[in-house]
Short mmCIF file of N, CA and C in Angstrom, two decimals:
data_model
loop_
_atom_site.label_atom_id
_atom_site.label_comp_id
_atom_site.label_asym_id
_atom_site.label_seq_id
_atom_site.Cartn_x
_atom_site.Cartn_y
_atom_site.Cartn_z
N ARG V 1 0.46 -13.18 -67.12
CA ARG V 1 -0.80 -13.67 -67.79
C ARG V 1 -0.58 -15.02 -68.27
N GLU V 2 -1.43 -15.92 -68.05
CA GLU V 2 -1.58 -17.27 -68.28
C GLU V 2 -2.22 -17.61 -69.78
N VAL V 3 -1.28 -18.13 -70.67
CA VAL V 3 -2.10 -18.38 -72.03
C VAL V 3 -2.11 -19.85 -72.28
N THR V 4 -3.25 -20.41 -72.62
CA THR V 4 -3.54 -21.83 -72.70
C THR V 4 -3.50 -22.12 -74.32
N VAL V 5 -2.97 -23.12 -74.66
CA VAL V 5 -2.76 -23.31 -75.99
C VAL V 5 -2.93 -24.90 -76.40
N THR V 6 -3.64 -25.20 -77.44
CA THR V 6 -3.60 -26.57 -77.88
C THR V 6 -3.12 -26.62 -79.27
N GLY V 7 -2.58 -27.60 -79.67
CA GLY V 7 -1.91 -27.69 -80.90
C GLY V 7 -2.46 -28.98 -81.71
N SER V 8 -2.01 -29.12 -82.94
CA SER V 8 -2.25 -30.29 -83.91
C SER V 8 -0.84 -30.72 -84.41
N ARG V 9 -1.02 -31.72 -85.16
CA ARG V 9 0.33 -32.23 -85.90
C ARG V 9 0.87 -31.16 -86.85
N GLU V 10 -0.15 -30.40 -87.44
CA GLU V 10 0.22 -29.42 -88.47
C GLU V 10 0.79 -28.03 -87.80
N GLU V 11 0.18 -27.90 -86.53
CA GLU V 11 0.77 -26.67 -85.78
C GLU V 11 0.89 -27.03 -84.36
N PRO V 12 2.25 -27.28 -84.05
CA PRO V 12 2.61 -27.75 -82.73
C PRO V 12 2.08 -26.64 -81.64
N GLN V 13 2.03 -27.16 -80.48
CA GLN V 13 1.58 -26.22 -79.31
C GLN V 13 2.60 -25.07 -79.16
N ALA V 14 3.88 -25.32 -79.14
CA ALA V 14 4.83 -24.43 -78.95
C ALA V 14 4.72 -23.33 -80.03
N HIS V 15 4.59 -23.72 -81.24
CA HIS V 15 4.47 -22.82 -82.30
C HIS V 15 3.30 -21.84 -81.94
N ARG V 16 2.04 -22.31 -81.80
CA ARG V 16 0.93 -21.59 -81.53
C ARG V 16 1.07 -20.60 -80.10
N LEU V 17 1.86 -21.08 -79.28
CA LEU V 17 2.16 -20.33 -78.04
C LEU V 17 2.79 -19.04 -78.46
N PHE V 18 3.82 -19.27 -79.35
CA PHE V 18 4.64 -18.14 -79.62
C PHE V 18 4.04 -17.21 -80.50
N LEU V 19 3.06 -17.56 -81.28
CA LEU V 19 2.32 -16.79 -82.07
C LEU V 19 1.33 -15.93 -81.30
N GLN V 20 0.75 -16.55 -80.34
CA GLN V 20 0.00 -15.74 -79.50
C GLN V 20 0.68 -14.69 -78.59
N LEU V 21 1.99 -15.05 -78.14
CA LEU V 21 2.74 -14.24 -77.44
C LEU V 21 3.31 -13.00 -78.30
N GLU V 22 3.57 -13.17 -79.61
CA GLU V 22 3.66 -12.16 -80.48
C GLU V 22 2.79 -11.06 -80.51
N GLU V 23 1.67 -11.44 -80.31
CA GLU V 23 0.52 -10.48 -80.31
C GLU V 23 0.49 -9.47 -79.34
N LYS V 24 1.10 -9.76 -78.25
CA LYS V 24 1.11 -9.05 -76.92
C LYS V 24 2.46 -8.07 -77.07
N GLY V 25 2.23 -6.77 -76.61
CA GLY V 25 3.33 -5.82 -76.71
C GLY V 25 4.07 -5.72 -75.30
N GLN V 26 4.42 -6.80 -74.63
CA GLN V 26 5.06 -6.65 -73.41
C GLN V 26 6.28 -7.66 -73.44
N LYS V 27 7.24 -7.49 -72.25
CA LYS V 27 8.21 -8.53 -72.12
C LYS V 27 7.48 -9.82 -71.70
N LYS V 28 8.19 -10.80 -72.20
CA LYS V 28 7.60 -12.22 -71.87
C LYS V 28 8.79 -13.10 -71.42
N LEU V 29 8.58 -13.95 -70.35
CA LEU V 29 9.61 -14.86 -70.00
C LEU V 29 8.79 -16.30 -70.17
N VAL V 30 9.29 -17.12 -70.96
CA VAL V 30 8.58 -18.37 -71.28
C VAL V 30 9.42 -19.42 -70.73
N ILE V 31 8.88 -20.45 -69.73
CA ILE V 31 9.53 -21.40 -69.13
C ILE V 31 9.11 -22.65 -69.76
N LEU V 32 9.73 -23.50 -70.53
CA LEU V 32 9.43 -24.85 -71.02
C LEU V 32 10.12 -25.92 -70.23
N ASP V 33 9.30 -26.72 -69.40
CA ASP V 33 9.99 -27.77 -68.60
C ASP V 33 9.38 -29.06 -69.19
N THR V 34 10.15 -29.67 -70.17
CA THR V 34 9.70 -30.86 -70.75
C THR V 34 10.90 -31.46 -71.53
N CYS V 35 10.89 -32.81 -71.73
CA CYS V 35 11.89 -33.41 -72.56
C CYS V 35 12.00 -32.70 -73.81
N ASN V 36 13.22 -32.68 -74.26
CA ASN V 36 13.46 -32.22 -75.67
C ASN V 36 12.91 -30.92 -75.85
N ALA V 37 12.85 -29.96 -74.80
CA ALA V 37 12.27 -28.65 -74.76
C ALA V 37 13.03 -27.72 -75.76
N GLY V 38 14.38 -27.98 -75.94
CA GLY V 38 15.11 -27.08 -76.96
C GLY V 38 14.67 -27.41 -78.27
N LYS V 39 13.82 -28.50 -78.53
CA LYS V 39 13.33 -28.64 -80.00
C LYS V 39 12.33 -27.48 -80.43
N ARG V 40 11.93 -26.77 -79.52
CA ARG V 40 10.97 -25.65 -79.88
C ARG V 40 11.62 -24.67 -80.84
N GLY V 41 13.05 -24.51 -80.71
CA GLY V 41 13.78 -23.59 -81.65
C GLY V 41 14.19 -24.41 -82.84
N GLN V 42 13.90 -25.47 -83.04
CA GLN V 42 14.29 -26.29 -84.22
C GLN V 42 14.00 -25.52 -85.51
N GLY V 43 14.95 -25.44 -86.50
CA GLY V 43 14.63 -24.84 -87.73
C GLY V 43 15.45 -23.48 -87.56
N ASP V 44 15.84 -22.99 -86.36
CA ASP V 44 16.58 -21.78 -86.29
C ASP V 44 18.14 -22.27 -86.58
N SER V 45 18.84 -21.27 -87.27
CA SER V 45 20.18 -21.70 -87.68
C SER V 45 21.04 -22.01 -86.61
N ASP V 46 20.86 -21.60 -85.44
CA ASP V 46 21.61 -21.84 -84.33
C ASP V 46 21.22 -22.76 -83.38
N SER V 47 20.18 -23.59 -83.77
CA SER V 47 19.73 -24.55 -82.98
C SER V 47 20.69 -25.76 -82.64
N PRO V 48 20.88 -26.33 -81.44
CA PRO V 48 21.81 -27.29 -81.18
C PRO V 48 21.48 -28.61 -81.97
N SER V 49 22.37 -29.38 -82.32
CA SER V 49 22.36 -30.75 -82.69
C SER V 49 22.76 -31.82 -81.79
N ALA V 50 22.59 -32.93 -82.16
CA ALA V 50 23.18 -34.03 -81.04
C ALA V 50 24.53 -34.03 -80.93
N ALA V 51 25.25 -33.47 -81.86
CA ALA V 51 26.76 -33.22 -81.74
C ALA V 51 27.23 -32.07 -80.89
N ASP V 52 26.30 -31.10 -80.73
CA ASP V 52 26.57 -29.81 -80.24
C ASP V 52 25.43 -29.44 -79.27
N GLU V 53 25.49 -30.04 -77.90
CA GLU V 53 24.62 -29.99 -77.03
C GLU V 53 25.12 -29.02 -75.67
N ARG V 54 25.87 -28.15 -76.00
CA ARG V 54 26.26 -27.08 -74.96
C ARG V 54 25.12 -26.14 -74.91
N PRO V 55 24.93 -25.44 -73.77
CA PRO V 55 23.80 -24.53 -73.57
C PRO V 55 24.07 -23.28 -74.49
N ARG V 56 23.11 -22.86 -74.95
CA ARG V 56 23.04 -21.66 -76.00
C ARG V 56 22.30 -20.47 -75.28
N ARG V 57 23.01 -19.39 -75.09
CA ARG V 57 22.33 -18.17 -74.65
C ARG V 57 22.45 -17.29 -76.05
N ARG V 58 21.34 -17.02 -76.84
CA ARG V 58 21.36 -16.10 -77.92
C ARG V 58 21.60 -14.77 -77.32
N ASN V 59 22.47 -14.02 -77.94
CA ASN V 59 22.50 -12.57 -77.49
C ASN V 59 23.06 -11.79 -78.76
N SER V 60 22.29 -11.00 -79.25
CA SER V 60 22.66 -10.32 -80.36
C SER V 60 23.41 -9.16 -80.13
N GLY V 61 23.49 -8.79 -78.89
CA GLY V 61 24.21 -7.51 -78.56
C GLY V 61 23.12 -6.35 -78.46
N GLN V 62 21.92 -6.48 -78.94
CA GLN V 62 21.00 -5.32 -78.98
C GLN V 62 19.93 -5.73 -78.17
N ALA V 63 19.23 -4.72 -77.41
CA ALA V 63 17.95 -5.11 -76.80
C ALA V 63 16.88 -5.40 -77.77
N PRO V 64 16.12 -6.36 -77.53
CA PRO V 64 14.89 -6.64 -78.53
C PRO V 64 13.82 -5.55 -78.30
N ALA V 65 12.86 -5.31 -79.32
CA ALA V 65 11.95 -4.41 -79.30
C ALA V 65 11.03 -4.81 -78.21
N ALA V 66 10.30 -3.79 -77.58
CA ALA V 66 9.03 -4.20 -76.78
C ALA V 66 8.38 -5.35 -77.24
N GLY V 67 7.83 -6.19 -76.46
CA GLY V 67 7.20 -7.40 -76.88
C GLY V 67 8.37 -8.51 -76.94
N CYS V 68 9.50 -8.38 -76.44
CA CYS V 68 10.49 -9.39 -76.59
C CYS V 68 10.05 -10.62 -75.88
N ARG V 69 10.60 -11.77 -76.27
CA ARG V 69 10.36 -12.94 -75.81
C ARG V 69 11.67 -13.68 -75.25
N LEU V 70 11.82 -13.94 -74.08
CA LEU V 70 12.92 -14.72 -73.32
C LEU V 70 12.51 -16.12 -73.07
N VAL V 71 13.32 -17.13 -73.51
CA VAL V 71 12.95 -18.53 -73.34
C VAL V 71 13.80 -19.20 -72.60
N PHE V 72 13.35 -19.92 -71.51
CA PHE V 72 14.16 -20.91 -70.65
C PHE V 72 13.53 -22.11 -70.93
N SER V 73 14.40 -23.09 -71.52
CA SER V 73 13.94 -24.38 -71.86
C SER V 73 14.72 -25.38 -71.05
N ALA V 74 14.02 -26.47 -70.54
CA ALA V 74 14.78 -27.34 -69.64
C ALA V 74 15.91 -28.14 -70.06
N SER V 75 15.88 -28.41 -71.44
CA SER V 75 16.94 -29.24 -71.98
C SER V 75 17.09 -29.04 -73.42
N ALA V 76 18.29 -29.64 -74.06
CA ALA V 76 18.57 -29.49 -75.50
C ALA V 76 17.45 -30.43 -76.16
N ASP V 77 17.31 -30.19 -77.53
CA ASP V 77 16.44 -30.89 -78.27
C ASP V 77 16.46 -32.38 -78.36
N THR V 78 17.47 -32.91 -77.79
CA THR V 78 17.93 -34.33 -77.74
C THR V 78 17.96 -35.06 -76.47
N GLN V 79 17.70 -34.08 -75.45
CA GLN V 79 17.84 -34.65 -74.10
C GLN V 79 16.56 -34.70 -73.41
N GLN V 80 16.74 -35.55 -72.40
CA GLN V 80 15.49 -35.61 -71.33
C GLN V 80 15.63 -34.49 -70.31
N ALA V 81 14.56 -34.15 -69.70
CA ALA V 81 14.68 -33.15 -68.69
C ALA V 81 14.55 -34.22 -67.30
N LEU V 82 15.66 -34.17 -66.61
CA LEU V 82 15.81 -35.10 -65.61
C LEU V 82 14.78 -34.59 -64.27
N GLU V 83 14.10 -35.85 -63.98
CA GLU V 83 13.27 -35.72 -62.88
C GLU V 83 13.83 -36.48 -61.44
N GLY V 84 13.13 -36.20 -60.33
CA GLY V 84 13.34 -36.79 -59.29
C GLY V 84 14.56 -36.24 -58.40
N TYR V 85 14.59 -34.85 -58.36
CA TYR V 85 15.79 -34.16 -57.41
C TYR V 85 14.95 -33.41 -56.41
N LYS V 86 14.94 -33.92 -55.26
CA LYS V 86 14.41 -33.29 -54.02
C LYS V 86 13.00 -32.86 -54.22
N GLY V 87 12.08 -33.84 -54.88
CA GLY V 87 10.81 -33.53 -54.93
C GLY V 87 10.32 -32.75 -56.21
N HIS V 88 11.35 -32.49 -57.14
CA HIS V 88 11.10 -31.56 -58.35
C HIS V 88 11.94 -32.28 -59.56
N GLY V 89 11.62 -31.82 -60.81
CA GLY V 89 12.49 -31.89 -61.69
C GLY V 89 13.72 -31.09 -61.58
N LEU V 90 14.92 -31.42 -62.17
CA LEU V 90 16.03 -30.81 -61.87
C LEU V 90 15.87 -29.43 -62.23
N PHE V 91 15.52 -29.10 -63.49
CA PHE V 91 15.33 -27.60 -64.03
C PHE V 91 14.44 -26.78 -63.12
N ILE V 92 13.33 -27.30 -62.72
CA ILE V 92 12.51 -26.50 -61.91
C ILE V 92 12.98 -26.29 -60.60
N TYR V 93 13.58 -27.21 -59.95
CA TYR V 93 14.39 -27.14 -58.76
C TYR V 93 15.30 -25.92 -58.61
N VAL V 94 16.11 -25.95 -59.79
CA VAL V 94 17.15 -24.92 -59.94
C VAL V 94 16.45 -23.52 -60.05
N LEU V 95 15.54 -23.59 -60.94
CA LEU V 95 14.98 -22.18 -61.11
C LEU V 95 14.39 -21.71 -59.84
N LEU V 96 13.51 -22.51 -59.16
CA LEU V 96 13.15 -22.06 -57.86
C LEU V 96 14.17 -21.49 -57.02
N GLU V 97 15.18 -22.51 -56.86
CA GLU V 97 16.26 -21.98 -55.86
C GLU V 97 16.83 -20.55 -56.29
N GLY V 98 16.92 -20.37 -57.57
CA GLY V 98 17.42 -19.06 -58.15
C GLY V 98 16.44 -18.02 -57.75
N LEU V 99 15.16 -18.12 -57.95
CA LEU V 99 14.25 -17.22 -57.69
C LEU V 99 14.21 -16.87 -56.18
N GLN V 100 14.62 -18.01 -55.29
CA GLN V 100 14.45 -17.62 -53.89
C GLN V 100 15.89 -16.87 -53.42
N GLY V 101 16.60 -16.59 -54.38
CA GLY V 101 17.87 -15.62 -53.99
C GLY V 101 19.21 -16.01 -54.41
N LYS V 102 19.24 -17.30 -54.92
CA LYS V 102 20.74 -17.53 -55.40
C LYS V 102 21.01 -17.13 -56.76
N ALA V 103 20.10 -16.49 -57.35
CA ALA V 103 20.46 -15.91 -58.71
C ALA V 103 20.77 -14.34 -58.61
N ASP V 104 20.84 -13.92 -57.45
CA ASP V 104 21.16 -12.49 -57.26
C ASP V 104 22.64 -12.31 -57.32
N TYR V 105 23.04 -12.47 -58.69
CA TYR V 105 24.43 -12.35 -59.01
C TYR V 105 25.12 -10.90 -58.68
N LYS V 106 24.50 -9.81 -58.76
CA LYS V 106 24.97 -8.59 -58.40
C LYS V 106 24.89 -8.34 -56.90
N LYS V 107 24.28 -9.19 -56.06
CA LYS V 107 24.14 -9.03 -54.60
C LYS V 107 23.51 -7.56 -54.35
N ASP V 108 22.56 -7.32 -55.08
CA ASP V 108 21.87 -6.04 -55.01
C ASP V 108 20.26 -6.05 -54.57
N GLY V 109 19.91 -7.49 -54.23
CA GLY V 109 18.59 -7.72 -53.76
C GLY V 109 17.66 -8.12 -54.88
N PHE V 110 18.17 -8.06 -56.09
CA PHE V 110 17.08 -8.26 -57.23
C PHE V 110 17.69 -9.54 -58.03
N ILE V 111 16.57 -10.32 -58.55
CA ILE V 111 16.89 -11.46 -59.51
C ILE V 111 16.56 -10.90 -60.72
N THR V 112 17.67 -10.90 -61.69
CA THR V 112 17.28 -10.35 -62.99
C THR V 112 17.20 -11.72 -64.03
N VAL V 113 16.74 -11.28 -65.20
CA VAL V 113 16.82 -12.50 -66.35
C VAL V 113 18.07 -13.03 -66.46
N ARG V 114 19.00 -12.27 -66.62
CA ARG V 114 20.55 -12.70 -66.81
C ARG V 114 21.00 -13.48 -65.52
N GLY V 115 20.80 -12.94 -64.51
CA GLY V 115 21.24 -13.64 -63.27
C GLY V 115 20.53 -15.08 -63.12
N LEU V 116 19.32 -15.12 -63.43
CA LEU V 116 18.57 -16.43 -63.43
C LEU V 116 19.16 -17.43 -64.51
N ALA V 117 19.41 -16.72 -65.54
CA ALA V 117 19.99 -17.56 -66.81
C ALA V 117 21.31 -18.23 -66.37
N LEU V 118 22.08 -17.38 -65.93
CA LEU V 118 23.54 -17.69 -65.46
C LEU V 118 23.47 -18.80 -64.48
N HIS V 119 22.54 -18.59 -63.37
CA HIS V 119 22.42 -19.73 -62.29
C HIS V 119 21.88 -21.11 -62.80
N THR V 120 20.82 -20.89 -63.67
CA THR V 120 20.12 -22.07 -64.05
C THR V 120 21.27 -22.96 -64.99
N GLU V 121 21.82 -22.30 -65.88
CA GLU V 121 22.66 -23.01 -66.79
C GLU V 121 23.84 -23.64 -65.83
N GLU V 122 24.49 -23.02 -65.12
CA GLU V 122 25.63 -23.50 -64.23
C GLU V 122 25.20 -24.57 -63.36
N ARG V 123 24.13 -24.37 -62.70
CA ARG V 123 23.64 -25.40 -61.57
C ARG V 123 23.01 -26.58 -62.36
N VAL V 124 22.16 -26.56 -63.40
CA VAL V 124 21.57 -27.68 -64.02
C VAL V 124 22.67 -28.50 -64.55
N MET V 125 23.67 -27.90 -65.34
CA MET V 125 24.79 -28.69 -65.89
C MET V 125 25.61 -29.52 -64.75
N THR V 126 25.91 -28.85 -63.82
CA THR V 126 26.72 -29.33 -62.62
C THR V 126 25.89 -30.37 -62.00
N LEU V 127 24.74 -30.06 -61.47
CA LEU V 127 23.90 -31.23 -60.73
C LEU V 127 23.66 -32.28 -61.76
N SER V 128 23.32 -32.15 -62.86
CA SER V 128 22.85 -33.28 -63.78
C SER V 128 24.12 -34.29 -63.84
N GLU V 129 25.35 -33.82 -63.86
CA GLU V 129 26.51 -34.73 -63.93
C GLU V 129 26.79 -35.34 -62.57
N GLU V 130 26.67 -34.48 -61.41
CA GLU V 130 27.01 -34.98 -60.16
C GLU V 130 25.97 -36.03 -59.70
N VAL V 131 24.67 -35.75 -59.96
CA VAL V 131 23.77 -36.49 -59.25
C VAL V 131 23.19 -37.60 -60.08
N PHE V 132 22.95 -37.27 -61.52
CA PHE V 132 22.41 -38.28 -62.38
C PHE V 132 23.40 -38.87 -63.30
N ARG V 133 24.67 -38.41 -63.33
CA ARG V 133 25.80 -38.85 -64.20
C ARG V 133 25.24 -38.91 -65.66
N ARG V 134 24.57 -37.74 -65.98
CA ARG V 134 23.92 -37.50 -67.39
C ARG V 134 23.96 -36.14 -67.55
N GLN V 135 23.88 -35.80 -68.97
CA GLN V 135 23.97 -34.47 -69.23
C GLN V 135 22.64 -33.84 -69.41
N GLN V 136 22.26 -32.75 -68.86
CA GLN V 136 21.09 -31.86 -69.16
C GLN V 136 21.63 -30.52 -69.41
N ASN V 137 21.38 -30.02 -70.47
CA ASN V 137 21.91 -28.59 -70.78
C ASN V 137 20.77 -27.70 -71.09
N PRO V 138 20.25 -26.73 -70.18
CA PRO V 138 19.19 -25.80 -70.37
C PRO V 138 19.61 -24.99 -71.78
N MET V 139 18.37 -24.64 -72.42
CA MET V 139 18.57 -23.92 -73.72
C MET V 139 17.85 -22.42 -73.25
N ILE V 140 18.71 -21.55 -73.15
CA ILE V 140 18.20 -20.15 -72.67
C ILE V 140 18.48 -19.03 -73.66
N GLU V 141 17.50 -18.46 -74.13
CA GLU V 141 17.60 -17.39 -75.03
C GLU V 141 17.07 -15.99 -74.25
N THR V 142 18.09 -14.97 -74.01
CA THR V 142 17.67 -13.87 -73.40
C THR V 142 17.97 -12.62 -74.11
N GLY V 143 18.79 -12.88 -75.32
CA GLY V 143 19.23 -11.79 -76.07
C GLY V 143 20.13 -10.73 -75.15
N ALA V 144 20.04 -9.45 -75.46
CA ALA V 144 20.90 -8.62 -74.59
C ALA V 144 19.84 -8.00 -73.54
N TYR V 145 18.81 -8.59 -73.45
CA TYR V 145 17.77 -7.97 -72.68
C TYR V 145 18.07 -8.40 -71.15
N ASP V 146 17.74 -7.56 -70.06
CA ASP V 146 18.03 -8.05 -68.77
C ASP V 146 17.03 -6.91 -67.90
N PHE V 147 16.17 -7.59 -67.24
CA PHE V 147 15.42 -6.75 -66.32
C PHE V 147 15.11 -7.62 -64.98
N PRO V 148 14.64 -6.81 -63.92
CA PRO V 148 14.39 -7.53 -62.71
C PRO V 148 13.12 -8.39 -62.80
N ILE V 149 13.21 -9.69 -62.08
CA ILE V 149 11.92 -10.45 -62.21
C ILE V 149 11.64 -10.86 -60.87
N GLY V 150 12.45 -10.41 -59.91
CA GLY V 150 12.13 -10.79 -58.55
C GLY V 150 13.06 -9.89 -57.53
N LYS V 151 12.51 -9.96 -56.40
CA LYS V 151 13.37 -9.21 -55.06
C LYS V 151 13.49 -10.21 -54.14
N VAL V 152 14.77 -10.25 -53.72
CA VAL V 152 15.13 -11.09 -52.61
C VAL V 152 14.67 -10.47 -51.29
N LYS V 153 14.12 -11.39 -50.31
CA LYS V 153 13.50 -10.95 -49.08
C LYS V 153 14.68 -10.78 -48.04
#
């Protein structure tokens, strides 16, 4: 389901989006493809700082309640989301390649949240260094939750 959100200086768009999503009682996968996308978690105790821009996968070891929110952000809060890779931004290109089958880590014909997270983190970090000679570290929050989001043809 698509949710449209507008924001103001007092209440940024990402904050309003997450408030709307909390009202729904289902699993949600949120993809943020924008520069400084990791900033949406700013204020959390484990948000990265400029000195600590390695990817973060928050994992409490417990499955979140129904209505859980899983977030894939293109970059850390101090980074640009790199553009111009094979007709896409790097983050979206890697997500699409993962959804087309490269994120089937168990080789069982299914793409899972965790498989897509692993694929996205590894490939974005590798390609950003190899192709752009810059760092782009996706920020991914999956908790302990893992469920199928696609089937490989």
